[in-house]
Coordinates of C-alpha atoms and ligand atoms in Angstrom, one line a residue:
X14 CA 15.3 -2.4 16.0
X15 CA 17.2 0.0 13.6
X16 CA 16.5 0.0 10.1
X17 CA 19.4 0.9 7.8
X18 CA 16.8 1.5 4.6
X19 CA 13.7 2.5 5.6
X20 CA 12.7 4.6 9.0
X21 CA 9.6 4.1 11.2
X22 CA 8.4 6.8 13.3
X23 CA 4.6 6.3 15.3
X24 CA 2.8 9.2 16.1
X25 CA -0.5 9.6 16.8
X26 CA -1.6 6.1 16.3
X27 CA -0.2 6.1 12.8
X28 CA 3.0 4.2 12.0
X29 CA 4.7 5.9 9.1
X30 CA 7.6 3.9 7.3
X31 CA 9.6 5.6 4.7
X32 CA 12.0 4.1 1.8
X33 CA 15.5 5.3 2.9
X34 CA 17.8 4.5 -0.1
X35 CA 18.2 8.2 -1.5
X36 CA 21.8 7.2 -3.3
X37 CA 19.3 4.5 -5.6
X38 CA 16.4 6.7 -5.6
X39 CA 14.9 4.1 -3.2
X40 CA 15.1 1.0 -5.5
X41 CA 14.2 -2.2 -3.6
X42 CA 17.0 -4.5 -2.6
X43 CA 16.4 -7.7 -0.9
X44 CA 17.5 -5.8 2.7
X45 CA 14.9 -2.9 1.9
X46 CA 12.3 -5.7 1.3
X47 CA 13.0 -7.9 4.5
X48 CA 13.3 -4.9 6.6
X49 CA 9.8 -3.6 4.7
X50 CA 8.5 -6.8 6.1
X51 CA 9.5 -6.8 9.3
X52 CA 8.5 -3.0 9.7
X53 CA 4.8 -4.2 8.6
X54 CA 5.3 -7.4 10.7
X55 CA 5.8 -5.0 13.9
X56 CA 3.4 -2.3 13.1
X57 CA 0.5 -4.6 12.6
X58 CA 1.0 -6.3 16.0
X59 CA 1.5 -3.0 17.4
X60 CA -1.7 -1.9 19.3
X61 CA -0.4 1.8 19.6
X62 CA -0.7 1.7 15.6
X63 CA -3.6 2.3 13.8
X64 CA -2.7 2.8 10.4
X65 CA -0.2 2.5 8.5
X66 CA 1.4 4.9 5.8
X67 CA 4.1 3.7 3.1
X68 CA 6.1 6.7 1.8
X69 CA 9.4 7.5 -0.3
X70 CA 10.8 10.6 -0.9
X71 CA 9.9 13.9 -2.5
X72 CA 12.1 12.7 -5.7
X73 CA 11.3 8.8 -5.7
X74 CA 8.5 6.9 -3.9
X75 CA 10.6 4.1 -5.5
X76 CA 12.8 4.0 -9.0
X77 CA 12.0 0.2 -8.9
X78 CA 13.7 -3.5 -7.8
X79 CA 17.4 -2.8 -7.6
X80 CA 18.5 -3.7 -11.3
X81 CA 22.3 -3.5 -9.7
X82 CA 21.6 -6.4 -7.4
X83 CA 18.9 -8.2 -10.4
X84 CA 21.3 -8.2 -12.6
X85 CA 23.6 -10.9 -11.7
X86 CA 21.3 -13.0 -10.7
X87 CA 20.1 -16.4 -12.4
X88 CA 17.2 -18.4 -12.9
X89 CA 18.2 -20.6 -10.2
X90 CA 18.7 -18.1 -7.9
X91 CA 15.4 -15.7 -8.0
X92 CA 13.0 -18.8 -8.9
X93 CA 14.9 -20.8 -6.2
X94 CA 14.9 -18.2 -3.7
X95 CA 11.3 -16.9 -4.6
X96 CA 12.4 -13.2 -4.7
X97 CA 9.9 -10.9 -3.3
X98 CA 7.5 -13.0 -2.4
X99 CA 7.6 -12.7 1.0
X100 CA 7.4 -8.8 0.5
X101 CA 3.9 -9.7 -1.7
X102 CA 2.6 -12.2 1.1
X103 CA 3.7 -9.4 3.9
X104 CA 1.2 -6.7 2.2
X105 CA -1.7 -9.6 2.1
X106 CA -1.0 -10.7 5.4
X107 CA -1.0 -6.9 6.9
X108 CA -4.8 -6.4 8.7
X109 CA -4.3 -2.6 9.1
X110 CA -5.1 0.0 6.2
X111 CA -2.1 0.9 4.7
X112 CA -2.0 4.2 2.9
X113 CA 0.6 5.0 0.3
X114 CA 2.2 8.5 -0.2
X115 CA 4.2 9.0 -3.2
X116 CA 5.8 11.7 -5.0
X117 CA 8.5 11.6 -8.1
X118 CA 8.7 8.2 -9.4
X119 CA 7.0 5.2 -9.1
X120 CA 8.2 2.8 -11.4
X121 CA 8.7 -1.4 -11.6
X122 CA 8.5 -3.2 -7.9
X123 CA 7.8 0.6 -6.7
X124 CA 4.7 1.0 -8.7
X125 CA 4.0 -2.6 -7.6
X126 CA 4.5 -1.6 -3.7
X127 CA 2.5 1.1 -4.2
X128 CA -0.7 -0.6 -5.9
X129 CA 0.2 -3.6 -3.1
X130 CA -1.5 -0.7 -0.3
X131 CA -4.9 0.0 0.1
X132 CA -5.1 3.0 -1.5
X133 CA -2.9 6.0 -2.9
X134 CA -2.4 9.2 -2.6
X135 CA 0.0 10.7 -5.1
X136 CA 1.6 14.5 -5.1
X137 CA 1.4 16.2 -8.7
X138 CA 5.0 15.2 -9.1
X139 CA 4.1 11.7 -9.3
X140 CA 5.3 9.8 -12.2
X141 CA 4.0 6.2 -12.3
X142 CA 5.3 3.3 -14.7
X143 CA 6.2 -0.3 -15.7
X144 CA 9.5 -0.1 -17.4
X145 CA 10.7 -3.9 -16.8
X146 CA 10.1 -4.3 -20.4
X147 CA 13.5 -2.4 -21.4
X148 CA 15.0 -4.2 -19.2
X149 CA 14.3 -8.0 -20.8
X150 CA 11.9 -8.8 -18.4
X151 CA 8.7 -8.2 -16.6
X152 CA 6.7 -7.1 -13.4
X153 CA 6.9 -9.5 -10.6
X154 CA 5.0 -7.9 -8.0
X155 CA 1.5 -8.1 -9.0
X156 CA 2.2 -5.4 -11.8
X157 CA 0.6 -7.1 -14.8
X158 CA -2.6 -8.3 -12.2
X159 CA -3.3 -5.4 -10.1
X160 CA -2.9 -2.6 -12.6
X161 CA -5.4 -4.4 -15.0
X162 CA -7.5 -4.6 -11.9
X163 CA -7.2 -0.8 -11.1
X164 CA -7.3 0.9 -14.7
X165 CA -8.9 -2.0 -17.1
X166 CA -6.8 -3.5 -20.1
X167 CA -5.7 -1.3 -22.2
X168 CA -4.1 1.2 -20.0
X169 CA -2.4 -1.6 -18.3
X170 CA -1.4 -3.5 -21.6
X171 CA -0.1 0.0 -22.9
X172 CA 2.2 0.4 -19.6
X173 CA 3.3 -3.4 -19.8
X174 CA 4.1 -3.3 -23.1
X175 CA 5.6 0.0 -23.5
X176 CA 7.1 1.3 -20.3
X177 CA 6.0 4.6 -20.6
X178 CA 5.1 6.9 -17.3
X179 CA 1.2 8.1 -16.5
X180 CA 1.7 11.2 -14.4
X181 CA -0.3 12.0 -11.7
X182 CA -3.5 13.7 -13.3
X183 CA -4.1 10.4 -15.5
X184 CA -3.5 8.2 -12.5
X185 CA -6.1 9.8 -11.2
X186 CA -8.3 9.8 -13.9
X187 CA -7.7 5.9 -14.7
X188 CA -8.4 5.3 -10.9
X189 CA -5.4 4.7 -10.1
X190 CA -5.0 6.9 -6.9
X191 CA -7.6 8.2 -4.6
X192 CA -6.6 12.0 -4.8
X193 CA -3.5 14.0 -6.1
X194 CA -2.2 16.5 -4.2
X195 CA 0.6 18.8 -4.5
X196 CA 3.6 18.0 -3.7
X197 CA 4.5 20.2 -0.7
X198 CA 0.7 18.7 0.9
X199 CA 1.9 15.2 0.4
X200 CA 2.3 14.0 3.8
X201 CA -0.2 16.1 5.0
X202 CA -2.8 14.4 3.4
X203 CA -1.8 11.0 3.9
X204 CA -1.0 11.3 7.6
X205 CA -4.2 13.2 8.2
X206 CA -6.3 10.2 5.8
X207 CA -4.7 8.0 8.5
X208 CA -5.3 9.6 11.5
X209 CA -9.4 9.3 10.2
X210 CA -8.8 6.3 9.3
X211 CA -7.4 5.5 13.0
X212 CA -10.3 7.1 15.1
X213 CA -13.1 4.7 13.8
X214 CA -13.4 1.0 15.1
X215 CA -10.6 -0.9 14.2
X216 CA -13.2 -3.7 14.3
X217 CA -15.2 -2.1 11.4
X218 CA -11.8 -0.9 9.7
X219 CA -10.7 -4.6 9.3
X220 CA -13.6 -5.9 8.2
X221 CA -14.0 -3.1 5.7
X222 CA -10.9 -3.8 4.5
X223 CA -11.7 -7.5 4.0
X224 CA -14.4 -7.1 2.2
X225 CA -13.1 -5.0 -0.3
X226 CA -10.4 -6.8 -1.2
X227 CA -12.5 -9.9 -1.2
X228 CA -14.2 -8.4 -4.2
X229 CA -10.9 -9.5 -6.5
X230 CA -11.2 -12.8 -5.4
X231 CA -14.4 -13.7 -5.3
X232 CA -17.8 -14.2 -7.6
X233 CA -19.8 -10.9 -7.1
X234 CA -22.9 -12.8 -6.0
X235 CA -20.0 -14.5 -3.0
X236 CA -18.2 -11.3 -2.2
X237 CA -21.9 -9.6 -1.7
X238 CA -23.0 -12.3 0.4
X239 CA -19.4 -12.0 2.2
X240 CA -20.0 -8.7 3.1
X241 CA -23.9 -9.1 4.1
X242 CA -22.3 -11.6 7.0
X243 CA -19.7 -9.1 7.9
X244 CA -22.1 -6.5 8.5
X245 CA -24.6 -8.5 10.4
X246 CA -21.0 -9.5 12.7
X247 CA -20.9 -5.8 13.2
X248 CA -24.2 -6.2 15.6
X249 CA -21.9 -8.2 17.8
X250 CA -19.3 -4.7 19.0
X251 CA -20.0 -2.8 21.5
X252 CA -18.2 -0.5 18.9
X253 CA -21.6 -0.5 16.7
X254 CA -24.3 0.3 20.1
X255 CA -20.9 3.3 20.7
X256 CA -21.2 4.6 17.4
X257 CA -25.0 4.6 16.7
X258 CA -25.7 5.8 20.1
X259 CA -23.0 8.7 19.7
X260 CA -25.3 9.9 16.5
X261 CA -28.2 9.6 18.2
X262 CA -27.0 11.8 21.4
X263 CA -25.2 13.8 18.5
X264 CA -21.7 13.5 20.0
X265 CA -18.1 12.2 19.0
X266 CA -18.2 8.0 19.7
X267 CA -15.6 6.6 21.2
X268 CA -14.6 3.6 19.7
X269 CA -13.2 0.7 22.1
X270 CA -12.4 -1.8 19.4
X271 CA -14.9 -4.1 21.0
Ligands
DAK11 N1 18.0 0.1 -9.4 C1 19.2 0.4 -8.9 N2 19.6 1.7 -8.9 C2 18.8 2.6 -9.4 C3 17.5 2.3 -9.9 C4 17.1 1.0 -9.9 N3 15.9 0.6 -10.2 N4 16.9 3.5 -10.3 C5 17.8 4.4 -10.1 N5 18.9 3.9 -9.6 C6 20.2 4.7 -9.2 C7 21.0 5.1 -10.5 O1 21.7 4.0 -10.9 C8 21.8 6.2 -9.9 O2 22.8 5.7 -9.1 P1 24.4 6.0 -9.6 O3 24.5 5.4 -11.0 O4 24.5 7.5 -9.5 O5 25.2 5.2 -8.6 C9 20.8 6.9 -8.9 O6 19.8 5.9 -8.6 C10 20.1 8.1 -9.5 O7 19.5 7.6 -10.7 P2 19.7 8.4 -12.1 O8 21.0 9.1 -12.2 O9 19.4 7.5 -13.2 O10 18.6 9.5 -11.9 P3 17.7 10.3 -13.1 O11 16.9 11.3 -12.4 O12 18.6 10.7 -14.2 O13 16.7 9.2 -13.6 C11 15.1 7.3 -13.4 C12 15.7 8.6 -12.8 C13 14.1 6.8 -12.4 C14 14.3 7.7 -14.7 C15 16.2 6.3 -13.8 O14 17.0 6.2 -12.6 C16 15.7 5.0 -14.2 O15 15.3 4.8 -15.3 N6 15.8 4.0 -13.2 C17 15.4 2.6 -13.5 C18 13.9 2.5 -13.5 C19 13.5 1.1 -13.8 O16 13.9 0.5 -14.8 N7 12.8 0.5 -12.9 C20 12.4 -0.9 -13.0 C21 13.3 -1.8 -12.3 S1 13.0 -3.5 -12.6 C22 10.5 -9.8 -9.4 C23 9.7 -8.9 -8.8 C24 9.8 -7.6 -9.2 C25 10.6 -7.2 -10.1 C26 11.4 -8.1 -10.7 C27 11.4 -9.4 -10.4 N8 10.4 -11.2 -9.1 C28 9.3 -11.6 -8.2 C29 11.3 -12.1 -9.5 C30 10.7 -5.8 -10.4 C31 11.6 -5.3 -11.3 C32 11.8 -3.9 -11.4 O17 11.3 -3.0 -10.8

């Protein structure tokens, strides 16, 4: 089906969705976030996709929920409606890695998309940031949750409370992104983080990708004990004889996601 606000193009196992709203630097309107859904929905069934990666463009991964559409609305309408929601349960729901590119800004529900994927890779342009406090309310998307998660307290109070940006290089450093790159490497790096990611075991991708996010939900005693099941699961693949036997014989395994 065609989008009219993001695009999806598959190649080489990797299913790469980009935010297509340039005239609103990409804000998120409630048709950006069902077709976001849908476009995760599809690529997750998808067994030609192995990966997924969540981009913008080179001047706004996203500038944020669309304030023009917010600001109309009433209590009745976003608590009765349960804005975003689905969008938040989409991302949960989604069993493949998704990897998230961004560049320029990152800001609100875009920040909140972004910390909503497995992992991010950001280009020196990056600019990342909370502002729903100058607007009279707050983040709705996980923002006050996850970023406490990924950089601790006080760096998450600070960008609550105050709205300011974090550019890239302190994103980095408060862990959270995986790796800045610049800006004209962007896609490179993300599309060739998912291609690794899509030649090991899907098997062992999943369940690697359980268990880590397990760890926010869970006692660390439980999540370890989680994880100590999950490996011994692994013994069950084929994929685990493939890949030890392809060390052994020192040559490339060939995963079968079995
Ligand atoms: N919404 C709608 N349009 C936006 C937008 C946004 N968030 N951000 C930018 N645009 C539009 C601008 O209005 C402008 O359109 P025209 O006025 O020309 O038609 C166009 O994009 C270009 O923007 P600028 O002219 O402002 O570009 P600049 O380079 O000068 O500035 C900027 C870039 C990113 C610094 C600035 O645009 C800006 O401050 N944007 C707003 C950033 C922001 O406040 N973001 C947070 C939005 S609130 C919830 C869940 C989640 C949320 C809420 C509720 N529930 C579960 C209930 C999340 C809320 C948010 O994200």
């Amino acid at each position: 089906m065609a989008f009219e606000t993001i695009t999806v193009e598959i190649e080489d196992h990797v299913a790469l969705i980009r935010l297509d709203r340039p005239e609103a630097l990409n804000a998120l309107n409630r048709e950006l976030a069902g077709e976001l859904c849908q476009a995760l929905r599809e690529a997750d069934a998808n067994d030609k996709v192995r990966c997924i990666v969540l981009s913008g463009s080179e001047k706004a991964f996203a500038a944020g929920a669309d304030v023009k559409e917010m600001a109309r609305l009433r209590y009745v309408e976003v608590f009765g409606d349960n804005l975003f929601a689905g969008l938040n349960d989409q991302f949960a729901a989604t069993r493949k890695p998704i990897v998230a590119a961004v560049a320029g800004y990152v800001l609100g529900g875009g920040c909140e998309l972004a910390m909503a994927c497995d992992f991010i890779i950001a280009a020196d342009t990056a600019k990342f940031g909370l502002p729903e406090i100058n607007l009279g309310i707050i983040a709705g998307i996980g923002g006050t949750q996850r970023l406490v998660r990924a950089v601790g307290k006080a760096k998450a109070m600070d960008m609550n409370l105050t709205g300011r940006f974090m550019n890239a290089d302190e994103a980095e450093r408060a862990g959270l992104v995986s790796r800045v790159v610049p800006a004209k490497k962007l896609m490179e790096e993300a599309m060739g983080a998912a291609q690794k990611i899509a030649e090991k075991s899907q098997i062992s991708v999943m369940a690697a990708k359980e268990a880590v996010n397990r760890s926010f939900e869970t006692t660390l005693a439980e999540g370890i004990l989680f994880e100590r099941r999950l490996f011994h699961s692994m013994f069950a693949t084929e994929d685990q004889k493939e890949g030890m036997a392809a060390f052994l014989e020192k040559r490339q395994a060939q995963f079968r996601d079995k």
